[in-house]
Amino acid sequence: MSRPRITQTLLNGSLAVLLLGAPLALGGCGFQPLYGEREDAPQINAELKRVYVANIPERIGQQLRLALQQNMAGDGPEDPDGYTLVVQPSVSSESLDIHSDNTSGRVRMNGHAHWTLYTVEQYPKFLAQGDATALDGYTATYEQYFAQTLNNETATGRVAKTLADQVTLQVATWLRTQATPAQKRTQGPKAFYPMPNAIPNSEKDAPMEQEGDDAIPDMATGRGAPSPTGGL
């Protein structure tokens, strides 16, 4: 009757040895935790505390800046004397689930943030830049005005938090590796399409709409044009 207990004890011991040896094995493969402390590398947590997040206008900018400050500070007070982080966010929305009465049952929100990192000195030096994206949404409830407003504000807050997490991770990666993060590729000139339902500006100036990043005009998908914000 004691054999199963002995076998289970041996298995538990073997599992403990494997778990304890896992970090050593990963280290031998070149894997290093981003926030791990190493004597031959910058202390990421301490460096993040030295990042000053520049003011970002609009409501989503406030939410994004607060989330970034919380991420950068970590478990202690920040001391932003080393870097300045400038973030320029934008959010666009598109209507999904179009009904027969031309109302929508779902709103999708697309968030984007371009960030740049500078030194803190009389003549700041450019260090790095990158882009973050976020996708969220909420159910449209046109008959409930306050619920619709609350859903929109909550989704905007989630987009801001997701963008802040991605920007923090990219900045921390640069502080550790000094490698340039991936950037959004610039595209060529975009096409413009006439808006037949819009009121003309004049006899020779018809309202035009610019295509989106997917080469489809907003009026074809029900989405709204992004609202850019940001700056020092």
mmCIF file with all atom_site columns, C-alpha atoms in Angstrom, residues 88 112 114 129-131 181-190 210-214:
data_model
loop_
_atom_site.group_PDB
_atom_site.id
_atom_site.type_symbol
_atom_site.label_atom_id
_atom_site.label_alt_id
_atom_site.label_comp_id
_atom_site.label_asym_id
_atom_site.label_entity_id
_atom_site.label_seq_id
_atom_site.pdbx_PDB_ins_code
_atom_site.Cartn_x
_atom_site.Cartn_y
_atom_site.Cartn_z
_atom_site.occupancy
_atom_site.B_iso_or_equiv
_atom_site.pdbx_formal_charge
_atom_site.auth_seq_id
_atom_site.auth_comp_id
_atom_site.auth_asym_id
_atom_site.auth_atom_id
_atom_site.pdbx_PDB_model_num
ATOM 1  C CA . GLN A 1 88  ? 0.426   61.386 -29.746 1.00 0.00 ? 88  GLN A CA 1
ATOM 2  C CA . HIS A 1 112 ? -3.117  54.270 -32.194 1.00 0.00 ? 112 HIS A CA 1
ATOM 3  C CA . HIS A 1 114 ? 2.995   57.277 -31.723 1.00 0.00 ? 114 HIS A CA 1
ATOM 4  C CA . GLN A 1 129 ? 10.274  56.199 -31.232 1.00 0.00 ? 129 GLN A CA 1
ATOM 5  C CA . GLY A 1 130 ? 7.580   53.607 -31.832 1.00 0.00 ? 130 GLY A CA 1
ATOM 6  C CA . ASP A 1 131 ? 3.908   52.916 -32.390 1.00 0.00 ? 131 ASP A CA 1
ATOM 7  C CA . PRO A 1 181 ? 11.246  49.434 -31.859 1.00 0.00 ? 181 PRO A CA 1
ATOM 8  C CA . ALA A 1 182 ? 9.093   48.615 -34.839 1.00 0.00 ? 182 ALA A CA 1
ATOM 9  C CA . GLN A 1 183 ? 7.496   51.654 -36.429 1.00 0.00 ? 183 GLN A CA 1
ATOM 10 C CA . LYS A 1 184 ? 4.361   52.129 -38.434 1.00 0.00 ? 184 LYS A CA 1
ATOM 11 C CA . ARG A 1 185 ? 5.236   52.233 -42.100 1.00 0.00 ? 185 ARG A CA 1
ATOM 12 C CA . THR A 1 186 ? 4.421   55.420 -43.907 1.00 0.00 ? 186 THR A CA 1
ATOM 13 C CA . GLN A 1 187 ? 2.087   55.062 -46.839 1.00 0.00 ? 187 GLN A CA 1
ATOM 14 C CA . GLY A 1 188 ? 1.863   56.969 -50.058 1.00 0.00 ? 188 GLY A CA 1
ATOM 15 C CA . PRO A 1 189 ? -0.655  59.697 -50.831 1.00 0.00 ? 189 PRO A CA 1
ATOM 16 C CA . LYS A 1 190 ? -4.243  58.672 -50.173 1.00 0.00 ? 190 LYS A CA 1
ATOM 17 C CA . GLN A 1 210 ? -10.077 60.660 -47.641 1.00 0.00 ? 210 GLN A CA 1
ATOM 18 C CA . GLU A 1 211 ? -9.640  56.910 -47.751 1.00 0.00 ? 211 GLU A CA 1
ATOM 19 C CA . GLY A 1 212 ? -8.600  54.987 -44.656 1.00 0.00 ? 212 GLY A CA 1
ATOM 20 C CA . ASP A 1 213 ? -5.480  52.913 -44.061 1.00 0.00 ? 213 ASP A CA 1
ATOM 21 C CA . ASP A 1 214 ? -7.226  49.979 -45.768 1.00 0.00 ? 214 ASP A CA 1
#
